C-alpha positions as a Python dict, from the first residue, in 0.01 Angstrom:
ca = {
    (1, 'X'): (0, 0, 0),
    (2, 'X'): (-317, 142, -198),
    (3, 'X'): (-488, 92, 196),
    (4, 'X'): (-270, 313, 352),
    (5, 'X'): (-221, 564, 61),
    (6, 'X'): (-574, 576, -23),
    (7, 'X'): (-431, 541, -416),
    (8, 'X'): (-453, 218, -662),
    (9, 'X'): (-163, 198, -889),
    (10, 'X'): (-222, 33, -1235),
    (11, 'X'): (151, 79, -1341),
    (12, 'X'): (452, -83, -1181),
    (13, 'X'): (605, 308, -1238),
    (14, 'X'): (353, 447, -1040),
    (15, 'X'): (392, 183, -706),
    (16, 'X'): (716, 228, -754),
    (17, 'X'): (674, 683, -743),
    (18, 'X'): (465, 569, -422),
    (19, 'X'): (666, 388, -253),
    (20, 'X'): (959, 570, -242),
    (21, 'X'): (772, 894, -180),
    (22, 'X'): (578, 743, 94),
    (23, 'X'): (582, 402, 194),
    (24, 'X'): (1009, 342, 157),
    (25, 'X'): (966, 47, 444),
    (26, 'X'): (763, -158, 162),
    (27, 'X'): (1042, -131, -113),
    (28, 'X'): (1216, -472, -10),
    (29, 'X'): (916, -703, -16),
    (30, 'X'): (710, -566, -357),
    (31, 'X'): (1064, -552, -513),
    (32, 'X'): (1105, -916, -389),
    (33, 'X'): (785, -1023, -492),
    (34, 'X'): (816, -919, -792),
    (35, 'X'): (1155, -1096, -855),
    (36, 'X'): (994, -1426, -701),
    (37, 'X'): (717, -1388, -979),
    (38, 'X'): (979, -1377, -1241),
    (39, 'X'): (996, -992, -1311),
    (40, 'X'): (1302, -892, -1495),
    (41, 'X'): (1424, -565, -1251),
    (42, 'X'): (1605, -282, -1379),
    (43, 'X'): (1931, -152, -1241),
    (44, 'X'): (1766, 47, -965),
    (45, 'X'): (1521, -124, -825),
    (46, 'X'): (1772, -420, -826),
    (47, 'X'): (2022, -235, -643),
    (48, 'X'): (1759, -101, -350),
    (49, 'X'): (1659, -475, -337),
    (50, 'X'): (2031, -583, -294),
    (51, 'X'): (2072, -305, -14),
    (52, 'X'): (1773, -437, 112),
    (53, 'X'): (1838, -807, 151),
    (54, 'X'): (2256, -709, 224),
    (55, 'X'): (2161, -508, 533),
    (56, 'X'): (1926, -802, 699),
    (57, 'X'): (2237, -1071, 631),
    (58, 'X'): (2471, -809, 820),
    (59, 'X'): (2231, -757, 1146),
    (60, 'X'): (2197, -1100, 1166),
    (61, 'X'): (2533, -1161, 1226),
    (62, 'X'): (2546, -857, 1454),
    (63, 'X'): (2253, -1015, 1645),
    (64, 'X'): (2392, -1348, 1673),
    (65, 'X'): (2713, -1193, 1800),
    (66, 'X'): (2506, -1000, 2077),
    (67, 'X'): (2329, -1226, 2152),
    (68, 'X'): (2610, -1514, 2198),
    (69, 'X'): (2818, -1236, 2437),
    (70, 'X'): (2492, -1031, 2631),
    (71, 'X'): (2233, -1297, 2720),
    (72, 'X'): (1969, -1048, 2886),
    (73, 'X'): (1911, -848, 2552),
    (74, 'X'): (1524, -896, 2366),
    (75, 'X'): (1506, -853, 2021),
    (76, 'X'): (1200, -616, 1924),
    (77, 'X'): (1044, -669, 1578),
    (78, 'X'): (1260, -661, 1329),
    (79, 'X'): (1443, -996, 1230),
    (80, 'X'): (1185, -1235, 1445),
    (81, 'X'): (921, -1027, 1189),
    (82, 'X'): (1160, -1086, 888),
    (83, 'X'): (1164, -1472, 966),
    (84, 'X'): (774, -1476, 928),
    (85, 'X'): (760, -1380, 594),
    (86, 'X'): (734, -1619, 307),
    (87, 'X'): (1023, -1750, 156),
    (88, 'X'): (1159, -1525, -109),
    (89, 'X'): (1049, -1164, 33),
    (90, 'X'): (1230, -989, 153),
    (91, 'X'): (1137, -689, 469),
    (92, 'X'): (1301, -342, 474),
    (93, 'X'): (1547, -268, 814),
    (94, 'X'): (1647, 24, 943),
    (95, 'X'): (1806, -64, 1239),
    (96, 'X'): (1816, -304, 1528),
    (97, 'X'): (1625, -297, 1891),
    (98, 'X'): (1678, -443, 2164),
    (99, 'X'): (1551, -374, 2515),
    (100, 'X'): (1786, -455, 2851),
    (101, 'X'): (1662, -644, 3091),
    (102, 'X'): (1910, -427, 3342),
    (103, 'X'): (2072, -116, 3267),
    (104, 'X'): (2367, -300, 3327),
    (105, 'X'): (2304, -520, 3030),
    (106, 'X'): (2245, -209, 2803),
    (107, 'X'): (2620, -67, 2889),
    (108, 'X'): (2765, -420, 2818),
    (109, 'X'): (2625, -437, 2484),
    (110, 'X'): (2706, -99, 2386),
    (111, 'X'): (3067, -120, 2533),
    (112, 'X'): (3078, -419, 2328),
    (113, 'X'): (2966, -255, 2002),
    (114, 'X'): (3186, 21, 2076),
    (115, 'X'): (3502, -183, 2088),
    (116, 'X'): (3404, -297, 1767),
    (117, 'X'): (3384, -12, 1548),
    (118, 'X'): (2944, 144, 1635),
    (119, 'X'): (2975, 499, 1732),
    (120, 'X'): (2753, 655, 1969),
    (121, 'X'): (2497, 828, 1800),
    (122, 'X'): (2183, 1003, 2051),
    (123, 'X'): (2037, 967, 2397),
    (124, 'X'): (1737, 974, 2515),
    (125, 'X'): (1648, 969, 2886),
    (126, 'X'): (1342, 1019, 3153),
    (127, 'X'): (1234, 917, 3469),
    (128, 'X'): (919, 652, 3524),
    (129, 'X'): (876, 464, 3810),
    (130, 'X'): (1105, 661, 4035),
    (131, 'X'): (1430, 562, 3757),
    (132, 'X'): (1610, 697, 3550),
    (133, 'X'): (1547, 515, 3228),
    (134, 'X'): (1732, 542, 2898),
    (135, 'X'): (1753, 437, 2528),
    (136, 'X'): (2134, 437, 2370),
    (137, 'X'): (2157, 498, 1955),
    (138, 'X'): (2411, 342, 1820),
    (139, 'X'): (2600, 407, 1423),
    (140, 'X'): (2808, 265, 1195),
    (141, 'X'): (2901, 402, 814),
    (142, 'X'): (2716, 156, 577),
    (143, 'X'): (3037, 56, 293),
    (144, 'X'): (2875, 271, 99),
    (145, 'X'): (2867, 677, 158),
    (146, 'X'): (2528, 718, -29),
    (147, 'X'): (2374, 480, 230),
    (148, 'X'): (2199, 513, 592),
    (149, 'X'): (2440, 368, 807),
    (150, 'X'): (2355, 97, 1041),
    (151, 'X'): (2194, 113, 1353),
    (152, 'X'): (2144, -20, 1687),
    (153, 'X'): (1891, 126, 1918),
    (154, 'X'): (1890, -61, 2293),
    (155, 'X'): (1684, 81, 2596),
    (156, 'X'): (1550, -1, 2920),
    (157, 'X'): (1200, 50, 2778),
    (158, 'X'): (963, -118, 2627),
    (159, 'X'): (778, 138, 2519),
    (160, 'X'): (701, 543, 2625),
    (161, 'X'): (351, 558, 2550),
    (162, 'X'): (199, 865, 2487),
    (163, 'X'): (325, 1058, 2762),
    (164, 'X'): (-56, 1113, 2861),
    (165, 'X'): (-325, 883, 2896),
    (166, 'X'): (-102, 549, 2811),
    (167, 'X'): (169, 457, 3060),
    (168, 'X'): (539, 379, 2943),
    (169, 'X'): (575, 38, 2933),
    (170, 'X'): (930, -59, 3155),
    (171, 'X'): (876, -419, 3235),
    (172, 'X'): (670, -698, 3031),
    (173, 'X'): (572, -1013, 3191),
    (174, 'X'): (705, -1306, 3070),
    (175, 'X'): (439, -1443, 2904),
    (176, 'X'): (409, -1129, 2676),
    (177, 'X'): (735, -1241, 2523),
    (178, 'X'): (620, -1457, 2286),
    (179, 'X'): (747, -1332, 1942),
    (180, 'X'): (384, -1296, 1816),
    (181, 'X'): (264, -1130, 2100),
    (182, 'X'): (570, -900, 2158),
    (183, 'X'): (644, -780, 1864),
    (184, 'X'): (218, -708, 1771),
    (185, 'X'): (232, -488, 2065),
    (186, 'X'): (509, -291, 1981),
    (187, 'X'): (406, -228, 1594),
    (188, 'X'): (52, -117, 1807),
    (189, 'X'): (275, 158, 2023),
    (190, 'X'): (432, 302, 1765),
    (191, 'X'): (153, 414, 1632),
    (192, 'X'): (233, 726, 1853),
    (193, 'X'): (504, 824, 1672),
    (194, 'X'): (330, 781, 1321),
    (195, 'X'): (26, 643, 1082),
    (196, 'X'): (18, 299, 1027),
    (197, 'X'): (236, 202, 654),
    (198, 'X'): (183, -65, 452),
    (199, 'X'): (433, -289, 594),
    (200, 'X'): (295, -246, 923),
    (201, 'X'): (-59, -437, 812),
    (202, 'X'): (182, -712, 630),
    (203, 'X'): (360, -746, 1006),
    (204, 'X'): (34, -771, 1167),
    (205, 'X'): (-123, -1039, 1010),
    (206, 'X'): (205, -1236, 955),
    (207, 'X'): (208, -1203, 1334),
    (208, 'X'): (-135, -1311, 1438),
    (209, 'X'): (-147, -1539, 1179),
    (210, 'X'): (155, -1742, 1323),
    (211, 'X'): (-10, -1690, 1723),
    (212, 'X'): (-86, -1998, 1901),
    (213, 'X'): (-472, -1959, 2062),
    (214, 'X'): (-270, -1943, 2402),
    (215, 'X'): (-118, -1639, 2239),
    (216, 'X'): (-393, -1481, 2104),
    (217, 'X'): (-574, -1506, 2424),
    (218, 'X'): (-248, -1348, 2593),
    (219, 'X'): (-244, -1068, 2349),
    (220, 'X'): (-597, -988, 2455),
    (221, 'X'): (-538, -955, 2813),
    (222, 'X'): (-229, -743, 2704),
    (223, 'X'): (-446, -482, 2509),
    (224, 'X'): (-634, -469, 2807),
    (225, 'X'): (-414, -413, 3044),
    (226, 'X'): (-219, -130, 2809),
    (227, 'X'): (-523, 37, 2673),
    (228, 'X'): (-406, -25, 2299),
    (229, 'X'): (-746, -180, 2188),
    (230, 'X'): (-786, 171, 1933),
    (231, 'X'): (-480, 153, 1822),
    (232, 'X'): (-577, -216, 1760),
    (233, 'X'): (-886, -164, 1592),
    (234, 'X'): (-738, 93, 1334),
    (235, 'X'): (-480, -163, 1233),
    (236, 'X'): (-744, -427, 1235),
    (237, 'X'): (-961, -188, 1012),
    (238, 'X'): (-719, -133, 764),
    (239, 'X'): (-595, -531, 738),
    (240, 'X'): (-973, -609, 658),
    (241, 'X'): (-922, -371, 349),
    (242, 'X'): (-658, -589, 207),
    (243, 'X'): (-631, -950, 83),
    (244, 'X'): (-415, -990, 397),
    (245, 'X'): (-521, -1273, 661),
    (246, 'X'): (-786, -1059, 871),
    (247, 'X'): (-679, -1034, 1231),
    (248, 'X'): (-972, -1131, 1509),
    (249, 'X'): (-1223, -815, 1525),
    (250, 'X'): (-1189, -601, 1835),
    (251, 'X'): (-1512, -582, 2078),
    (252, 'X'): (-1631, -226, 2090),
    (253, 'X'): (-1684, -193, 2432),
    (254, 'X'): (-1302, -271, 2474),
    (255, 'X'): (-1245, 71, 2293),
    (256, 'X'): (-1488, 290, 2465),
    (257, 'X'): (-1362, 138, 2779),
    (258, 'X'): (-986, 256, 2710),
    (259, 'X'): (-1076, 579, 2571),
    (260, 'X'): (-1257, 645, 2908),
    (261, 'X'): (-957, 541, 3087),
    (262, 'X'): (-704, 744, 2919),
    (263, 'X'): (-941, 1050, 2937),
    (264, 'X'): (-859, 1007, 3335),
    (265, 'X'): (-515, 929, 3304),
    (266, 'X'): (-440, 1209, 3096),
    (267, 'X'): (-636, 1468, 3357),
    (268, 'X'): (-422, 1362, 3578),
    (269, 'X'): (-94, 1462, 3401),
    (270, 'X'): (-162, 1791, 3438),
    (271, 'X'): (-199, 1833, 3802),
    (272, 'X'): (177, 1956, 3740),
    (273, 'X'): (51, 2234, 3472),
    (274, 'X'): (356, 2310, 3356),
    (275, 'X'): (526, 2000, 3297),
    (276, 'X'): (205, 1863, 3219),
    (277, 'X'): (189, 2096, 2974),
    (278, 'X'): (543, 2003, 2841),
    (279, 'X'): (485, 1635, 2783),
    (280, 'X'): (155, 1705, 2616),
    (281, 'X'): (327, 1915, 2427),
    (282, 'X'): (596, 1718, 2325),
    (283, 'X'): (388, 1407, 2239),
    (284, 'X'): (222, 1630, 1939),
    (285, 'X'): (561, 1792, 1864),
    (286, 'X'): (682, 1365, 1851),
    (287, 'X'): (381, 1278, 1637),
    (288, 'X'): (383, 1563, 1366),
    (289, 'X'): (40, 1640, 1486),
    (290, 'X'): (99, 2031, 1675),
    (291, 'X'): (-13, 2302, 1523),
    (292, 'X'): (166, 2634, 1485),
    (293, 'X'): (46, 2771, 1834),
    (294, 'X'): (153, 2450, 1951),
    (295, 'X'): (489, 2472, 1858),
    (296, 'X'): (570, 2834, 1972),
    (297, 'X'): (425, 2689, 2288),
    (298, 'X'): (602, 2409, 2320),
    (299, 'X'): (950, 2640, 2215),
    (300, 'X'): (838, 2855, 2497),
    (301, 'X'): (797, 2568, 2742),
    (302, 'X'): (1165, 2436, 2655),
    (303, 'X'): (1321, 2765, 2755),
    (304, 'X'): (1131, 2749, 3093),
    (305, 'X'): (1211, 2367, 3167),
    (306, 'X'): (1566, 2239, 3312),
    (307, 'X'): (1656, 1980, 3142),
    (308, 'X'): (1701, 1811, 3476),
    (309, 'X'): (1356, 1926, 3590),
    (310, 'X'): (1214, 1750, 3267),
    (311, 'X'): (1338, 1481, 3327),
    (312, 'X'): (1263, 1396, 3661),
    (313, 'X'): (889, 1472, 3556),
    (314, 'X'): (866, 1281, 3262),
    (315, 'X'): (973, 1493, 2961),
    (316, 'X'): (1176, 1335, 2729),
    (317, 'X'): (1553, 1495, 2715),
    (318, 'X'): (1790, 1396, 2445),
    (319, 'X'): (2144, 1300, 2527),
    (320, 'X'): (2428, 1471, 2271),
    (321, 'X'): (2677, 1248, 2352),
    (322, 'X'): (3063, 1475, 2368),
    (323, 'X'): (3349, 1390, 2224),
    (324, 'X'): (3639, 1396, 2464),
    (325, 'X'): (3439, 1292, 2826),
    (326, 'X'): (3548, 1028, 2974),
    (327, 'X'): (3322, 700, 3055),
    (328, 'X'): (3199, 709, 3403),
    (329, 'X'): (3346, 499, 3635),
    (330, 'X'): (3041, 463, 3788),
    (331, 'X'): (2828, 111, 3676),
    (332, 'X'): (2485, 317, 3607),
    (333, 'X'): (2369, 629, 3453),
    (334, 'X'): (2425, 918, 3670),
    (335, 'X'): (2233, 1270, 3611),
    (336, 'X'): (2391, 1604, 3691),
    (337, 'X'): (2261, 1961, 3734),
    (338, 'X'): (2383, 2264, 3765),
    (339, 'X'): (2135, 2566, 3714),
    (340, 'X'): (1966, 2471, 3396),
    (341, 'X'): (2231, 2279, 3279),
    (342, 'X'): (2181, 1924, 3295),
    (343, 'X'): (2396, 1584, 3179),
    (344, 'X'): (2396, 1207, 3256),
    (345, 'X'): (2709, 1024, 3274),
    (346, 'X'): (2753, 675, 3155),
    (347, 'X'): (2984, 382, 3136),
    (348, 'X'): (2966, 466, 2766),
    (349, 'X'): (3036, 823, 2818),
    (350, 'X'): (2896, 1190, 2856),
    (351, 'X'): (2565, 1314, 2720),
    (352, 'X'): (2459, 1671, 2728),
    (353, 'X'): (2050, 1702, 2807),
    (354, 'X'): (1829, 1898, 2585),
    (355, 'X'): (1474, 1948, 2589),
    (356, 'X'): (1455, 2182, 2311),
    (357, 'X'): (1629, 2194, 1939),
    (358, 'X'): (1934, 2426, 2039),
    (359, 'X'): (2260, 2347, 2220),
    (360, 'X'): (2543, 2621, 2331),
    (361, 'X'): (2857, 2566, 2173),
    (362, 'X'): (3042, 2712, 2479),
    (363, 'X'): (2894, 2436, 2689),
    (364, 'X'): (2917, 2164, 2476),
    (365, 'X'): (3313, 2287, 2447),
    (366, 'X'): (3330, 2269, 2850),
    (367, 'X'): (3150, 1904, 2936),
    (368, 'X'): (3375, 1781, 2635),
    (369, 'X'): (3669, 1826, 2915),
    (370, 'X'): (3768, 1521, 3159),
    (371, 'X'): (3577, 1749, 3418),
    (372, 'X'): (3319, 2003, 3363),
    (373, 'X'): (3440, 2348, 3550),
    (374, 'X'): (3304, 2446, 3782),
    (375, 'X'): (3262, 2110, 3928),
    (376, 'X'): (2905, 2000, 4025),
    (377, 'X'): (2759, 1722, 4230),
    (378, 'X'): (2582, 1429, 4058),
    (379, 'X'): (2288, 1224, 4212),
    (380, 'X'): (2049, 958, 4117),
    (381, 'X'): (1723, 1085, 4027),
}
């Protein structure tokens, strides 16, 4: 924690300040580690730890149940990470994710999470590789009102990249699949979406740690192939700081090699300027990392964009799903336009595309109906 904070805490008070000002995934396993030692915990601490350790029991019974009823469903992180940690510490959840190995298998398991109470919560939807691809946010209340509620996140995606200079990732070989190698390579990708926290280094070496050398050679040729080796080396860099198992030291040339690669990649984006533009755009809008000019471009650029035109180039459009639609009848995703209107319907239901922050009211009213007026033709992308 004092790695990624850049802060050394000589009070349990003070960790505690930290880590629910900036490192909240941590809370579960210092908590826990402290209660393994023999630390007396006070009300509140106790209570976040029983939250902590409640939530993990009630996912794994979700994921057993999924997993027993949709066969084609791979767990990402999350409980194959928990299982690697010592006994008696406990690892902060947020959610669940799963990718589909079909988009077939994604509408199963939501369907079946649907029929049992998970509400749809967000879309999100793009094209790569000529397909449309997808991720489907699921909810449901936590018992308690003061709590997140629970979550299930499944997509046909591995992983988006960067929208630039690193591809999305839609299929993994099967060798990749190894817990230790699968789940090391996700933690490394979402490091476009956000810095590296403290639990992330604990994940890491837990992960490499428990490799086989078959593994670790895989994961090589995967960093490779994906041009994460920076990404890598930052999170090796800041595991060599701790008292953490080290992971193996990334060769320099590796870097420089990726860097150049993604330099090229990225040029090449842009040979569409504007929606070239747009998913640059979005990426720093994604990663907290635009500046103010950046925004009011990137607010400009949304009012420009279709929604349907985004996403056939690559933009990212969120799904609002309505209230009302009926499921499509129709065994995959299905995108309609009409002007700059755009929405996708699903075995799951209706979701209204957005590319920017606002949505009309008026519209949202009329693709809420059992047929949006007037009616328009859909197509596959």
């Amino acid at each position: 924690m004092s790695v990624c904070s850049g802060e050394s805490f000589e009070e349990p008070a003070e960790a505690v300040a930290a880590l629910r000002q900036g490192q909240p995934s941590l809370t579960a396993t210092l908590y826990s580690a402290w209660a393994a030692d023999g630390v007396t915990l006070d009300p509140g601490t106790a209570y976040d730890l029983e939250l902590a350790t409640s939530r993990i029991a009630f996912y794994r019974t979700v994921a057993t149940e999924l997993a027993a009823r949709v066969s084609d469903l791979t767990p990402i992180k999350g409980l194959e990470v928990a299982d690697r940690y010592p006994a008696g510490l406990g690892r902060t959840m947020n959610d669940l994710d799963y990718v589909a190995s079909t988009e077939a298998d994604l509408w199963r398991a939501a369907n079946l999470l649907i029929d049992d109470g998970w509400d749809l919560h967000t879309g999100t939807f793009a094209c790569f590789d000529d397909r449309l691809h997808m991720m489907v946010s699921l909810r449901r209340p936590h018992e308690s009102r003061f709590v997140l509620p629970y979550g299930v996140e499944i997509a046909t995606w591995w992983s988006l990249g960067d929208l630039a200079g690193v591809r999305p990732l839609t299929a993994m070989p099967q060798p990749w699949r190894a817990p230790a190698v699968k789940n090391t390579l996700m933690l490394l990708f979402e490091r476009f979406e956000q810095r590296f926290r403290a639990r992330d280094l604990i994940d890491a070496s837990l992960l490499v740690a428990s490799a086989s050398e078959d593994e670790l050679a895989t994961l090589t040729g995967a960093l490779t192939a994906l041009g994460l080796w920076p990404e890598y080396a930052e999170l090796a860099a800041l595991v060599a700081r701790t008292s953490l198992p080290p992971l193996p030291p990334p060769p320099r040339r590796n870097q420089l090699d990726t860097r150049a690669r993604r330099a090229i990649r990225s040029a090449a984006v842009l040979r569409r300027p504007l929606t070239g533009v747009a998913r640059h755009l979005q990426r720093r809008n994604i990663k907290g990392a635009s500046a103010r000019i950046e925004q009011r471009s990137w607010a400009v650029a949304a009012e420009r964009l279709s929604a349907g035109a985004s996403v056939r180039s690559g933009v990212l459009a969120f799904g609002l799903p309505l209230d009302g639609a009926p499921r499509s009848a129709a065994p995959t995703a299905v995108l309609h336009e009409r002007g700059r209107l755009a929405w996708v319907d699903t075995p799951v239901g209706r979701f209204l595309l957005t590319i920017g922050d606002e949505v009309d009211e008026d519209t949202v009213a009329e693709l809420s109906g059992p047929e949006p007026r007037p009616a328009s033709t859909g197509a596959h992308p």
